[in-house]
Amino acid sequence: MQKTYKGSCHCGEVRFEADIDLSAGTGKCNCSMCAKSRNWSVIIKPEAFRLLAGESELTEYQFGTFSAHYMFCKHCGLRPFGRGYIEQIGGAYVSVNLACLDDVDLKELVEAPIHYADGRNNNWRCTPDEIRHL
Ligand SMILES: [Zn+2]
């Protein structure tokens, strides 16, 4: 079921609201970025994401194909979300860091299905051989 969640970085300068259906699935990935940050996220459409505060407190990081913008809070270093455009997943998207949601029910979160992507081998639709470290 789709719900509206509130989220923020650690220091609270960056705050957002996002409409997410956790039961539709979340994602983890073994690419260089996701593995190092142990990213657990959900992909939503830009219309389902509202930045409530902190646009000017954000800085961004890009690498590889430069299709994704990883948005960091300048003060606390957390990465509450990323955004970009990837044709294969339907164009413009926002990737919400589930660890930054403030009002999600823990049971609901841990019961959300997880799709694992083998990003390290550019094999995004396949599950990697090893997922326990992600
Ligand atoms: Zn912050």
Coordinates of C-alpha atoms in Angstrom, one line a residue, residues 43-119:
I43 CA 13.0 3.9 -6.6
I44 CA 10.1 6.3 -7.1
K45 CA 9.0 8.8 -9.7
P46 CA 10.0 12.4 -9.2
E47 CA 6.3 13.4 -8.7
A48 CA 6.2 11.2 -5.6
F49 CA 9.1 13.0 -4.0
R50 CA 9.0 16.4 -2.3
L51 CA 12.0 18.1 -0.9
L52 CA 10.7 20.1 2.0
A53 CA 13.9 21.8 3.1
G54 CA 17.6 21.8 2.4
E55 CA 18.0 22.2 -1.4
S56 CA 20.9 24.6 -0.7
E57 CA 22.4 22.4 1.9
L58 CA 22.9 19.6 -0.6
T59 CA 26.0 18.7 -2.6
E60 CA 26.2 16.0 -5.2
Y61 CA 28.5 13.3 -6.4
Q62 CA 28.6 11.6 -9.8
F63 CA 30.6 8.9 -11.4
G64 CA 30.6 6.4 -14.2
T65 CA 27.9 7.3 -16.8
F66 CA 26.9 10.4 -14.8
S67 CA 23.3 9.5 -15.1
A68 CA 22.8 9.5 -11.4
H69 CA 23.1 12.4 -8.9
Y70 CA 23.9 11.3 -5.4
M71 CA 22.7 14.0 -3.1
F72 CA 24.6 14.6 0.2
C73 CA 23.9 16.9 3.0
K74 CA 26.9 19.3 3.3
H75 CA 26.8 19.3 7.1
C76 CA 26.3 15.7 8.2
G77 CA 27.4 13.8 5.1
L78 CA 24.3 11.6 4.8
R79 CA 22.8 10.8 1.5
P80 CA 19.0 10.9 1.9
F81 CA 18.3 10.4 -1.8
G82 CA 19.6 10.4 -5.3
R83 CA 18.0 11.4 -8.6
G84 CA 18.6 11.0 -12.3
Y85 CA 17.5 9.7 -15.6
I86 CA 17.9 6.1 -16.7
E87 CA 15.9 5.0 -19.8
Q88 CA 15.8 1.3 -18.7
I89 CA 13.9 2.1 -15.5
G90 CA 11.4 4.4 -17.1
G91 CA 13.3 7.7 -17.3
A92 CA 13.4 10.2 -14.5
Y93 CA 13.6 8.8 -11.0
V94 CA 14.4 9.5 -7.4
S95 CA 16.1 6.8 -5.2
V96 CA 15.1 7.2 -1.6
N97 CA 17.5 6.0 1.1
L98 CA 15.3 3.9 3.3
A99 CA 17.6 4.4 6.3
C100 CA 16.7 8.1 6.2
L101 CA 12.9 7.6 6.6
D102 CA 11.9 8.9 10.0
D103 CA 8.4 7.5 10.5
V104 CA 8.4 4.1 8.8
D105 CA 7.2 1.2 10.9
L106 CA 10.1 -1.1 11.5
K107 CA 8.0 -4.2 10.9
E108 CA 6.8 -2.8 7.6
L109 CA 10.4 -2.0 6.6
V110 CA 11.9 -5.4 7.3
E111 CA 9.0 -7.2 5.6
A112 CA 9.5 -5.2 2.4
P113 CA 10.7 -7.5 -0.5
I114 CA 14.3 -6.8 -1.5
H115 CA 15.4 -7.1 -5.1
Y116 CA 19.2 -7.5 -5.4
A117 CA 21.0 -6.2 -8.5
D118 CA 24.3 -7.3 -9.8
G119 CA 25.4 -3.7 -10.6

